CSV table of C-alpha atoms in Angstrom, one decimal:
chain,number,residue,atom,x,y,z
G,11,GLN,CA,0.0,0.0,0.0
G,12,VAL,CA,1.2,3.5,-0.8
G,13,TRP,CA,0.1,7.1,-0.2
G,14,GLN,CA,-1.4,9.0,-3.1
G,15,ILE,CA,-0.7,12.8,-2.9
G,16,ARG,CA,-2.4,15.3,-5.2
G,17,LEU,CA,-1.3,18.9,-5.4
G,18,ASP,CA,-4.0,21.4,-6.4
G,19,MET,CA,-3.2,25.1,-6.9
G,20,HIS,CA,-5.8,27.8,-6.9
G,21,LEU,CA,-4.9,31.1,-8.5
G,22,LEU,CA,-6.0,34.1,-6.4
G,23,ASN,CA,-4.3,37.0,-8.3
G,24,HIS,CA,-2.4,36.8,-11.6
G,25,ASP,CA,0.1,39.6,-12.1
G,26,GLY,CA,2.5,37.7,-14.4
G,27,ASN,CA,5.0,34.9,-14.2
G,28,ILE,CA,2.6,32.4,-12.8
G,29,THR,CA,5.0,29.5,-13.6
G,30,ASP,CA,7.6,30.6,-11.1
G,31,ALA,CA,5.0,31.4,-8.4
G,32,ALA,CA,3.3,28.0,-8.9
G,33,SER,CA,6.6,26.1,-8.7
G,34,ILE,CA,7.6,27.9,-5.5
G,35,ALA,CA,4.2,27.4,-3.9
G,36,GLY,CA,4.1,23.7,-5.0
G,37,ILE,CA,7.5,22.7,-3.6
G,38,VAL,CA,6.9,24.7,-0.4
G,39,ALA,CA,3.5,22.9,0.1
G,40,LEU,CA,5.2,19.5,-0.4
G,41,CYS,CA,8.0,20.4,2.1
G,42,HIS,CA,5.4,21.7,4.6
G,43,PHE,CA,3.1,18.7,4.3
G,44,ARG,CA,3.0,16.0,6.9
G,45,ARG,CA,1.4,12.6,6.4
G,46,PRO,CA,0.1,10.3,9.2
G,47,ASP,CA,2.6,7.9,10.7
G,48,VAL,CA,2.0,4.2,9.8
G,49,SER,CA,3.1,0.9,11.2
G,50,VAL,CA,2.9,-2.5,9.4
G,51,GLN,CA,2.8,-5.9,11.2
G,52,GLY,CA,2.4,-8.7,8.7
G,53,GLU,CA,-0.7,-7.9,6.7
G,54,GLU,CA,-2.1,-5.5,9.3
G,55,VAL,CA,-1.6,-1.8,8.6
G,56,THR,CA,-2.2,0.8,11.3
G,57,VAL,CA,-2.5,4.5,10.5
G,58,TYR,CA,-2.1,6.7,13.6
G,59,THR,CA,-3.9,9.9,14.2
G,60,PRO,CA,-2.0,13.1,15.0
G,61,GLU,CA,-2.8,12.8,18.6
G,62,GLU,CA,-1.3,9.3,18.8
G,63,ARG,CA,1.9,10.0,16.8
G,64,ASP,CA,3.3,13.1,15.2
G,65,PRO,CA,2.9,13.2,11.4
G,66,VAL,CA,6.0,12.7,9.4
G,67,PRO,CA,7.3,14.8,6.4
G,68,LEU,CA,7.8,13.6,2.9
G,69,SER,CA,11.2,12.4,1.6
G,70,ILE,CA,12.1,15.3,-0.7
G,71,HIS,CA,15.7,15.0,-2.1
G,72,HIS,CA,15.9,18.4,-3.8
G,73,MET,CA,13.7,21.4,-4.6
G,74,PRO,CA,13.5,22.4,-8.3
G,75,ILE,CA,12.8,26.1,-8.7
G,76,CYS,CA,11.6,27.7,-12.0
G,77,VAL,CA,13.0,31.0,-13.1
G,78,SER,CA,11.4,32.8,-16.1
G,79,PHE,CA,13.1,35.1,-18.6
G,80,ALA,CA,11.3,37.4,-21.0
G,81,PHE,CA,13.0,38.5,-24.2
G,82,PHE,CA,12.5,41.8,-26.1
G,83,HIS,CA,13.7,43.1,-29.4
G,84,GLN,CA,14.5,39.6,-30.7
G,85,GLY,CA,16.6,38.6,-27.7
G,86,THR,CA,18.5,41.9,-27.4
G,87,TYR,CA,17.1,42.5,-23.9
G,88,LEU,CA,16.1,40.0,-21.2
G,89,LEU,CA,14.1,40.4,-18.1
G,90,VAL,CA,13.8,38.1,-15.1
G,91,ASP,CA,10.3,37.6,-13.5
G,92,PRO,CA,8.1,39.5,-16.0
G,93,THR,CA,4.9,41.1,-14.9
G,94,GLU,CA,1.5,40.6,-16.7
G,95,ARG,CA,2.0,43.8,-18.8
G,96,GLU,CA,5.5,42.8,-19.7
G,97,GLU,CA,4.3,39.3,-20.8
G,98,ARG,CA,1.9,41.0,-23.3
G,99,VAL,CA,4.7,42.7,-25.2
G,100,MET,CA,7.5,40.2,-24.9
G,101,ASP,CA,8.9,38.4,-28.0
G,102,GLY,CA,9.7,35.1,-26.2
G,103,LEU,CA,9.8,33.4,-22.9
G,104,LEU,CA,12.4,30.9,-21.4
G,105,VAL,CA,11.8,28.9,-18.3
G,106,ILE,CA,14.6,27.1,-16.6
G,107,ALA,CA,14.0,24.8,-13.6
G,108,MET,CA,17.1,24.2,-11.5
G,109,ASN,CA,18.0,23.1,-7.9
G,110,LYS,CA,20.6,24.5,-5.6
G,111,HIS,CA,23.1,21.9,-6.8
G,112,HIS,CA,23.1,23.7,-10.2
G,113,GLU,CA,21.3,20.7,-11.8
G,114,ILE,CA,19.0,21.7,-14.6
G,115,CYS,CA,15.7,19.8,-14.3
G,116,THR,CA,13.8,21.2,-17.3
G,117,ILE,CA,14.0,24.0,-19.9
G,118,GLN,CA,11.0,25.3,-21.8
G,119,SER,CA,11.1,28.0,-24.5
G,120,SER,CA,8.1,29.7,-26.2
G,121,GLY,CA,7.5,32.6,-28.5
G,122,VAL,CA,8.9,33.8,-31.8
G,123,VAL,CA,12.5,34.6,-30.7
G,124,MET,CA,15.5,32.4,-31.7
G,125,LEU,CA,17.9,32.0,-28.8
G,126,LEU,CA,21.7,31.6,-29.1
G,127,GLN,CA,23.9,29.4,-27.1
G,128,ASP,CA,25.5,32.3,-25.2
G,129,GLN,CA,22.0,33.6,-24.2
G,130,ILE,CA,21.0,30.3,-22.8
G,131,LEU,CA,24.2,29.9,-20.8
G,132,ARG,CA,23.8,33.5,-19.5
G,133,CYS,CA,20.3,32.7,-18.3
G,134,SER,CA,21.5,29.4,-16.7
G,135,LYS,CA,24.1,31.4,-14.7
G,136,ILE,CA,21.4,33.9,-13.5
G,137,THR,CA,19.1,31.0,-12.7
G,138,ALA,CA,21.8,29.4,-10.4
G,139,VAL,CA,22.0,32.6,-8.4
G,140,LYS,CA,18.2,33.1,-8.2
G,141,VAL,CA,17.6,29.5,-7.2
G,142,ALA,CA,20.1,29.7,-4.4
G,143,GLU,CA,18.4,32.8,-3.0
G,144,ILE,CA,14.9,31.4,-3.3
G,145,THR,CA,15.9,28.1,-1.8
G,146,GLU,CA,17.4,29.9,1.2
G,147,LEU,CA,14.2,31.9,1.7
G,148,ILE,CA,12.1,28.7,1.5
G,149,GLN,CA,14.3,26.9,4.1
G,150,LYS,CA,14.1,30.0,6.5
G,151,ALA,CA,10.3,30.1,6.1
G,152,LEU,CA,10.0,26.4,6.9
G,153,GLU,CA,12.3,26.7,9.9
G,154,ASN,CA,10.3,29.7,11.2
G,155,ASP,CA,7.1,27.8,10.7
G,156,GLN,CA,8.4,24.8,12.6
G,157,LYS,CA,9.7,27.0,15.4
G,158,ALA,CA,6.4,28.8,15.7
G,159,ARG,CA,4.4,25.6,15.8
G,160,LYS,CA,6.6,24.2,18.6
G,161,GLU,CA,5.9,27.3,20.6
G,162,GLY,CA,2.2,26.9,20.1
G,163,GLY,CA,1.8,30.0,17.8
G,164,LYS,CA,0.6,30.5,14.3
G,165,PHE,CA,2.7,31.3,11.3
G,166,GLY,CA,2.2,32.1,7.7
G,167,PHE,CA,-1.3,31.4,6.2
G,168,ALA,CA,-2.7,30.3,9.6
G,169,GLU,CA,-2.4,34.0,10.8
G,170,SER,CA,-5.0,35.2,8.3
G,171,ILE,CA,-7.7,32.6,9.2
G,172,PRO,CA,-8.9,34.3,12.4
G,173,ASN,CA,-9.1,37.6,10.7
G,174,GLN,CA,-11.1,36.1,7.8
G,175,ARG,CA,-8.6,37.3,5.2
G,176,ILE,CA,-7.7,35.2,2.2
G,177,THR,CA,-4.3,36.7,1.8
G,178,ALA,CA,-2.0,38.6,4.1
G,179,PHE,CA,-1.8,41.5,1.6
G,180,LYS,CA,-5.5,42.3,1.5
G,181,MET,CA,-6.3,46.0,1.5
G,182,GLU,CA,-9.3,47.7,2.8
G,183,SER,CA,-11.7,49.0,0.2
G,184,ALA,CA,-11.5,52.8,-0.5
G,185,ALA,CA,-13.7,55.1,-2.4
G,186,VAL,CA,-12.4,56.2,-5.8
G,187,ASP,CA,-13.1,59.8,-7.1
G,188,THR,CA,-14.5,59.4,-10.6
G,189,ASN,CA,-14.9,63.2,-11.2
G,190,ASP,CA,-12.8,64.9,-13.9
G,191,VAL,CA,-11.6,61.5,-15.2
G,192,GLU,CA,-11.3,62.8,-18.8
G,193,GLU,CA,-9.2,65.8,-17.7
G,194,GLN,CA,-6.9,63.6,-15.6
G,195,ALA,CA,-6.5,61.1,-18.5
G,196,GLY,CA,-5.7,64.0,-20.8
G,197,GLU,CA,-3.0,65.3,-18.4
G,198,ILE,CA,-1.5,61.8,-18.1
G,199,ILE,CA,-1.4,61.3,-21.9
G,200,ALA,CA,0.1,64.8,-22.4
G,201,LYS,CA,2.9,64.1,-19.9
G,202,ALA,CA,3.6,60.6,-21.2
G,203,ASP,CA,6.4,60.2,-23.8
G,204,PRO,CA,5.5,58.8,-27.2
G,205,PRO,CA,6.5,55.3,-28.0
G,206,SER,CA,10.0,55.0,-29.4
G,207,GLU,CA,9.1,52.6,-32.1
G,208,VAL,CA,5.7,51.8,-33.7
G,209,SER,CA,5.2,48.6,-35.7
G,210,ALA,CA,3.2,49.6,-38.7
G,211,SER,CA,3.4,46.2,-40.3
G,212,PRO,CA,4.0,42.7,-38.9
G,213,VAL,CA,7.5,41.2,-38.9
G,214,VAL,CA,7.8,38.0,-40.9
G,215,HIS,CA,10.7,36.1,-39.4
G,216,THR,CA,10.9,33.3,-41.8
G,217,PRO,CA,9.1,32.5,-45.1
G,218,GLY,CA,5.8,30.8,-44.5
G,219,THR,CA,5.2,32.3,-41.0
G,220,ALA,CA,3.2,35.3,-39.9
G,221,GLN,CA,2.6,37.2,-36.7
G,222,ILE,CA,-0.9,38.5,-35.9
G,223,GLY,CA,-1.4,40.4,-32.6
G,224,GLU,CA,-2.9,43.4,-31.0
G,225,GLY,CA,-2.0,46.5,-33.1
G,226,LEU,CA,-0.6,44.5,-36.0
G,227,GLU,CA,-2.2,43.8,-39.4
G,228,SER,CA,-2.7,40.3,-40.8
G,229,SER,CA,0.0,39.3,-43.2
G,230,TRP,CA,-1.6,36.1,-44.6
G,231,GLY,CA,-2.5,38.0,-47.8
G,232,ASP,CA,1.1,39.1,-48.3
G,233,LEU,CA,2.2,35.5,-47.8
G,234,GLU,CA,-0.2,34.4,-50.5
G,235,GLU,CA,1.2,37.0,-52.9
G,236,SER,CA,4.8,35.9,-52.0
G,237,GLU,CA,3.8,32.3,-52.7
G,238,LYS,CA,2.4,33.3,-56.0
G,239,GLU,CA,5.7,35.2,-56.8
G,240,GLU,CA,7.7,32.1,-55.8
G,241,GLY,CA,5.5,29.9,-58.0
G,242,ALA,CA,6.0,32.3,-60.9
G,243,GLU,CA,9.8,32.3,-60.4
G,244,GLU,CA,9.8,28.5,-60.3
G,245,GLU,CA,7.7,28.4,-63.5
G,246,GLY,CA,10.2,30.8,-65.1
G,247,GLU,CA,13.1,28.7,-64.0
G,248,SER,CA,11.5,25.5,-65.4
G,249,GLU,CA,10.7,27.3,-68.7
G,250,ALA,CA,14.3,28.6,-68.9
G,251,ALA,CA,15.6,25.0,-68.3
G,252,ALA,CA,13.3,23.6,-71.0
G,253,PHE,CA,14.5,26.3,-73.4
G,254,GLU,CA,18.2,25.4,-72.7
G,255,CYS,CA,17.5,21.7,-73.3
G,256,GLU,CA,15.7,22.5,-76.5
G,257,LYS,CA,18.6,24.7,-77.6
G,258,VAL,CA,21.1,22.0,-76.8
G,259,GLU,CA,19.1,19.5,-78.8
G,260,THR,CA,18.8,21.9,-81.7
G,261,GLU,CA,22.6,22.4,-81.7
G,262,ASP,CA,23.2,18.7,-81.6
G,263,THR,CA,20.8,18.2,-84.6
G,264,SER,CA,22.5,21.0,-86.6
G,265,THR,CA,25.9,19.5,-85.9
G,266,LEU,CA,24.7,16.1,-87.1
G,267,LYS,CA,23.3,17.7,-90.3
G,268,GLU,CA,26.6,19.5,-90.9
G,269,THR,CA,28.7,16.3,-90.5
G,270,LYS,CA,26.3,14.1,-92.5
G,271,ASN,CA,27.7,14.9,-96.0
G,272,GLU,CA,31.4,15.0,-94.9
G,273,PRO,CA,33.7,12.0,-95.6
G,274,ILE,CA,34.3,9.7,-92.7
G,275,VAL,CA,37.7,8.2,-92.0
G,276,VAL,CA,37.7,4.6,-90.9
G,277,SER,CA,40.9,3.1,-89.5
G,278,ASP,CA,41.6,-0.6,-89.3
G,279,SER,CA,44.3,-1.2,-86.6
G,280,GLU,CA,44.9,-4.8,-87.7
G,281,GLU,CA,45.6,-4.1,-91.4
G,282,GLU,CA,46.9,-0.6,-90.7
G,283,GLU,CA,44.9,0.8,-93.7
G,284,VAL,CA,43.0,4.0,-93.8
G,285,VAL,CA,39.8,3.9,-96.0
G,286,ILE,CA,37.9,7.1,-96.8
G,287,LEU,CA,34.2,6.4,-97.3
G,288,GLU,CA,31.7,8.6,-99.0
G,289,PRO,CA,28.4,9.4,-97.2
G,290,GLN,CA,26.4,7.1,-99.5
G,291,GLU,CA,28.9,4.2,-98.9
G,292,LEU,CA,28.7,4.6,-95.0
G,293,PRO,CA,27.8,1.2,-93.4
G,294,ARG,CA,24.6,1.0,-91.5
G,295,LYS,CA,26.2,-0.3,-88.4
G,296,THR,CA,28.8,2.5,-88.2
G,297,ARG,CA,26.1,5.2,-88.9
């Protein structure tokens, strides 16, 4: 008999980089979890309650932590731990899961950016530093929780239960002044700097691909035109090749016509005689 453990995560607030947050929350939950103690005597299995025996932790050998990198301007700039707004405008995303022993557990890449070897190595070095920091924070939090429980106090999420708060960062509701909203918006727009670069047309990275997004026009029609042009070029190349073949055949035929009426010299190596034959006397086998 074995224990079956299922880990469920409920998203309360998404402000970007949910992969890293979920990986940290999941590994901390598994490290914090305690299962009931069990004894086996023959075929008899006894599961003890928390009052009878203290629950025991899981055997976790290492803690893989995910670190996400957002790339902008085709990989020129990278950003660690992107927010929700930054994820909207990023070109690509790279997620590296690593433990504190610098062992890479998984790598996942998404988006329309092509990464070089140097960029991946740079991200792996940054991941090693971030994973060491996050692992240390996790271990300190678990130690503080264990210490508080031994002293009979409450720590972490248990503190918010008596106050009926879902999270420890909950803020009290406040009234929002909605007067003169248009004037305030106009002032904000006037003070804001214009965007440095505006994409008037989509960027086609490789033939046969297109990028359609917010603020960009569809390029499927352009692709169809380009495919037609490529087809026309291929037809032109095939016609040119056929013309060359026809030209070569014509030249060969004209050469044969020119040499048809000329005398042909036949040499017999055994008798060492040279015989000149006229065209009408040419043997059928030699022709």
